[in-house]
PDB file of C-alpha atoms in Angstrom:
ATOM      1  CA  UNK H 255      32.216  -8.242  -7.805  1.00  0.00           C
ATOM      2  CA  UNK H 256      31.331  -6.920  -4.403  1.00  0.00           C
ATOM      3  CA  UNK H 257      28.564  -8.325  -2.619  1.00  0.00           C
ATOM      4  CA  UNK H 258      25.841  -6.788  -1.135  1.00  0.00           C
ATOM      5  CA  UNK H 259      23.676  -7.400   1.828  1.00  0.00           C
ATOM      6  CA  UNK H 260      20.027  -6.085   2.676  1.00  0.00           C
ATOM      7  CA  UNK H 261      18.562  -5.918   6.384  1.00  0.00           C
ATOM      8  CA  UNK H 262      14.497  -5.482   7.190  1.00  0.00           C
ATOM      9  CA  UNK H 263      13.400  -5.315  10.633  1.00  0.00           C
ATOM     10  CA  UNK H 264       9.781  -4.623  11.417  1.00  0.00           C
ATOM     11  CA  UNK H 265       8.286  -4.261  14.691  1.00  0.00           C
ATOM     12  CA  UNK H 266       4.650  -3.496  16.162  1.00  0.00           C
ATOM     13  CA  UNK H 267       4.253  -0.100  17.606  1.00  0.00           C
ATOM     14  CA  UNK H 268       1.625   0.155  20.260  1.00  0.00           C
ATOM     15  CA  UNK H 269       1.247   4.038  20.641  1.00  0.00           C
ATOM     16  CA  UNK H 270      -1.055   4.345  16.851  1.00  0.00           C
ATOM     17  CA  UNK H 271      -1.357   0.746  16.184  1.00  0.00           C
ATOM     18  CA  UNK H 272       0.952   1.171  13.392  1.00  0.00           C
ATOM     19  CA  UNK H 273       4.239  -1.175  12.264  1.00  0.00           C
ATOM     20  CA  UNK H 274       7.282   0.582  12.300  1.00  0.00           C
ATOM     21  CA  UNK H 275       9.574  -0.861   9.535  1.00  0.00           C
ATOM     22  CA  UNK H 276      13.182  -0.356   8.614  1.00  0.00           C
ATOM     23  CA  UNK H 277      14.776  -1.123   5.031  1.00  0.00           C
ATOM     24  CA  UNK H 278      17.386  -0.431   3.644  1.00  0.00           C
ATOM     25  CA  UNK H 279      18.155   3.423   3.874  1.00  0.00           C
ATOM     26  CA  UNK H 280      14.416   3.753   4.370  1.00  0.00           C
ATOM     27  CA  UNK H 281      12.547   4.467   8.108  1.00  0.00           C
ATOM     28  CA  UNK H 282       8.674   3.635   7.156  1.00  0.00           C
ATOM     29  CA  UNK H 283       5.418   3.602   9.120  1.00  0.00           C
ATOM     30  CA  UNK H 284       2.379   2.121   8.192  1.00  0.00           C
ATOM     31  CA  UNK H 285      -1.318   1.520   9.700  1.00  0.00           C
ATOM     32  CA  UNK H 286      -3.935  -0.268   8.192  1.00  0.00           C
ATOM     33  CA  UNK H 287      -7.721  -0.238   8.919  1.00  0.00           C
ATOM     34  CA  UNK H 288     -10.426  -2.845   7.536  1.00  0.00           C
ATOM     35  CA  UNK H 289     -13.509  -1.366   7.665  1.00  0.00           C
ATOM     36  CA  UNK H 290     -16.856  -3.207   7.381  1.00  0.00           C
ATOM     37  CA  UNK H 291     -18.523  -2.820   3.966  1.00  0.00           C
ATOM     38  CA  UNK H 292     -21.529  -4.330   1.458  1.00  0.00           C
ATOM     39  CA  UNK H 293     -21.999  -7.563   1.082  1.00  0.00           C
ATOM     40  CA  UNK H 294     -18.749  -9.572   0.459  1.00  0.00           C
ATOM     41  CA  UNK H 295     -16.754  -6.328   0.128  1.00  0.00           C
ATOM     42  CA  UNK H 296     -14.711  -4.189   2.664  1.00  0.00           C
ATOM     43  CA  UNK H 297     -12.846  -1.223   3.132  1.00  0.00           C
ATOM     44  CA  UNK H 298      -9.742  -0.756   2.911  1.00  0.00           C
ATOM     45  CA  UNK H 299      -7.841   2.145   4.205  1.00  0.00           C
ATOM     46  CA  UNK H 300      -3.987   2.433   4.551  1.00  0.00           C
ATOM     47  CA  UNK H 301      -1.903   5.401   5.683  1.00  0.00           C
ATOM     48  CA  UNK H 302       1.964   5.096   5.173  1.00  0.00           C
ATOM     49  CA  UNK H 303       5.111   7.894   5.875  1.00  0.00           C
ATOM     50  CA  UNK H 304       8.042   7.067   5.530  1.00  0.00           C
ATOM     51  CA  UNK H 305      11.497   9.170   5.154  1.00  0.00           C
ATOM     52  CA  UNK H 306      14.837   8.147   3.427  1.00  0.00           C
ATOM     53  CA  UNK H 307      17.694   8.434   6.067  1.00  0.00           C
ATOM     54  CA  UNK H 308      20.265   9.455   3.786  1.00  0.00           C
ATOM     55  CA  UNK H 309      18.513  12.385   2.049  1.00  0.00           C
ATOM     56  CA  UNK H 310      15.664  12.999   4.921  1.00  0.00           C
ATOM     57  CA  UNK H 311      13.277  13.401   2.116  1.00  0.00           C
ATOM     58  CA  UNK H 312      10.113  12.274   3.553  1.00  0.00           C
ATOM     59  CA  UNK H 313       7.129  10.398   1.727  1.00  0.00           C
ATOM     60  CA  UNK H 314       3.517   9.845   2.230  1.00  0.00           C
ATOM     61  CA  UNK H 315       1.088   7.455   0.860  1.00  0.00           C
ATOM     62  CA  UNK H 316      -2.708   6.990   1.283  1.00  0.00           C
ATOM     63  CA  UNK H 317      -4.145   3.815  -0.123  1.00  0.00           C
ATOM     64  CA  UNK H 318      -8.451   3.528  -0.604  1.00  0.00           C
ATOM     65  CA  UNK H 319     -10.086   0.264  -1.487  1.00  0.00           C
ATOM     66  CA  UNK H 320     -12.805  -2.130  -1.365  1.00  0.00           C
ATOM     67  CA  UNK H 321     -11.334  -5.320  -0.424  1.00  0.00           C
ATOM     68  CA  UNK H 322     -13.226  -8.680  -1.434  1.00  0.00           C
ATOM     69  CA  UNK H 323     -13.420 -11.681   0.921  1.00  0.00           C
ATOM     70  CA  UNK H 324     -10.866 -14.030   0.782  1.00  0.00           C
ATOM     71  CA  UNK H 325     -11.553 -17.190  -1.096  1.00  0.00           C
ATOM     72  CA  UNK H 326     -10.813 -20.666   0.079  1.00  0.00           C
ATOM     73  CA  UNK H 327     -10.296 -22.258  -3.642  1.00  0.00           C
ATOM     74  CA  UNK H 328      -9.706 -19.681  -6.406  1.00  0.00           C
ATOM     75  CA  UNK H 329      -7.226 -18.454  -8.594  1.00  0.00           C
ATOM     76  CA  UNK H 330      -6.907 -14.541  -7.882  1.00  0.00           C
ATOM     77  CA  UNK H 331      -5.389 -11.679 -10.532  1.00  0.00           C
ATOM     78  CA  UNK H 332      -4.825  -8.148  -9.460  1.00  0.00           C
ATOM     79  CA  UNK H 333      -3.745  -4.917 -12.389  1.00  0.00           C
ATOM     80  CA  UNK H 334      -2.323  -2.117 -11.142  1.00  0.00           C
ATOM     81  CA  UNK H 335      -3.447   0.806 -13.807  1.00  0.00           C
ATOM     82  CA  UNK H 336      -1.735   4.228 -14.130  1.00  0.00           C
ATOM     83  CA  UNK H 337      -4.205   7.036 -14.358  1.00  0.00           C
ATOM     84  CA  UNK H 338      -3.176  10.275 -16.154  1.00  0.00           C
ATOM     85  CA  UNK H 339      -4.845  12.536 -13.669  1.00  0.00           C
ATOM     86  CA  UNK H 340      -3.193  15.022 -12.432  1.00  0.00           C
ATOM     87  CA  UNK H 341      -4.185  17.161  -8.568  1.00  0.00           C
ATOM     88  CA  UNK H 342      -3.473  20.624  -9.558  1.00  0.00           C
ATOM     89  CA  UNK H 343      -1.617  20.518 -12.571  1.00  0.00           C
ATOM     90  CA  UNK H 344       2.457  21.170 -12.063  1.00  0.00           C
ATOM     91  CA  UNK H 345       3.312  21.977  -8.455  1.00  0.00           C
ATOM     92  CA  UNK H 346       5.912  25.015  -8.181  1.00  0.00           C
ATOM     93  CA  UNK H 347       9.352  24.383  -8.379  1.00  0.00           C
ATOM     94  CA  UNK H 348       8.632  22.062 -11.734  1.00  0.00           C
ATOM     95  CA  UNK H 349       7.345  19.166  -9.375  1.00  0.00           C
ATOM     96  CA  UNK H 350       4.551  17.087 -10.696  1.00  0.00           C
ATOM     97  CA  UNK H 351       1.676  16.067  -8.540  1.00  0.00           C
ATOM     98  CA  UNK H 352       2.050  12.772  -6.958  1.00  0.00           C
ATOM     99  CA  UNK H 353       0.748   9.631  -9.467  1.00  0.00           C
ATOM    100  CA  UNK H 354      -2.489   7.967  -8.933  1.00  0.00           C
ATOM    101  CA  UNK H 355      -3.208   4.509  -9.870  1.00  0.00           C
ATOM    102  CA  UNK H 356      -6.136   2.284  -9.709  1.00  0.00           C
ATOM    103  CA  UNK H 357      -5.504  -1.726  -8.433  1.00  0.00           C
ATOM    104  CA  UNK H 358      -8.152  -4.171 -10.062  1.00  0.00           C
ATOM    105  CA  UNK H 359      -8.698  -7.255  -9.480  1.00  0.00           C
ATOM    106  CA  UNK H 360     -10.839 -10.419  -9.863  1.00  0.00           C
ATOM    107  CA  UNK H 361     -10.852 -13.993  -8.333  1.00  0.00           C
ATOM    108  CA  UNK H 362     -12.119 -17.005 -10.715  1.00  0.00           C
ATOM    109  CA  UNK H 363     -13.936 -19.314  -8.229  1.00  0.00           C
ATOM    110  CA  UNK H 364     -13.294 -23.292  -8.300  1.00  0.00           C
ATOM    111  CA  UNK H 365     -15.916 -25.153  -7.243  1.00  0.00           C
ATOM    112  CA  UNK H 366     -15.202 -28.256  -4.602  1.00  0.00           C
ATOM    113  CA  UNK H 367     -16.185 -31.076  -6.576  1.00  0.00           C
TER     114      UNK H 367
END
């Protein structure tokens, strides 16, 4: 069997802020931005392009979320959740409109004592 080897490199890019990653046949770009929020929770906003170097297909993401406080004893379980909705029905061309999902998640607090 022929073997097969995988490279990553990631580096900061100070022009947006953003990381600058490359993977595989895959050039990708990322930012992410905590914003303050309600009580224990925060915002979470994360913009990502990326574009396959083989096809030059590109890709976009856009991630929302409240983000809770981190824990310092805890056991924490997150569920990523398909949802069926659809923007705008079939796109022309037969595409489908990109899939949404919905991350949930809860942390089960263990007291010190």
């Amino acid at each position: 069997a022929a073997g097969r080897c995988s490279f990553e490199a990631k580096c900061a890019e100070p022009l947006l802020g953003g990381t600058i990653a490359l993977s595989g046949r895959s050039l990708r770009w990322s930012r992410l931005w905590l914003l303050p929020g309600l009580a224990d929770a925060a915002t979470r906003v994360e913009v990502c392009s990326a574009v396959d170097l083989r096809t030059g297909k590109p890709d976009a993401e856009l991630r929302l979320g409240l983000r809770r406080a981190f824990s310092k004893r805890g056991l924490s379980l997150v569920h990523a959740v398909p949802l069926s909705l659809t923007l705008g029905g079939e796109q022309e061309g037969g595409g489908r409109s990109p899939p949404l999902r919905l991350e949930v998640g809860a942390t089960l607090d263990v007291p010190a004592e």
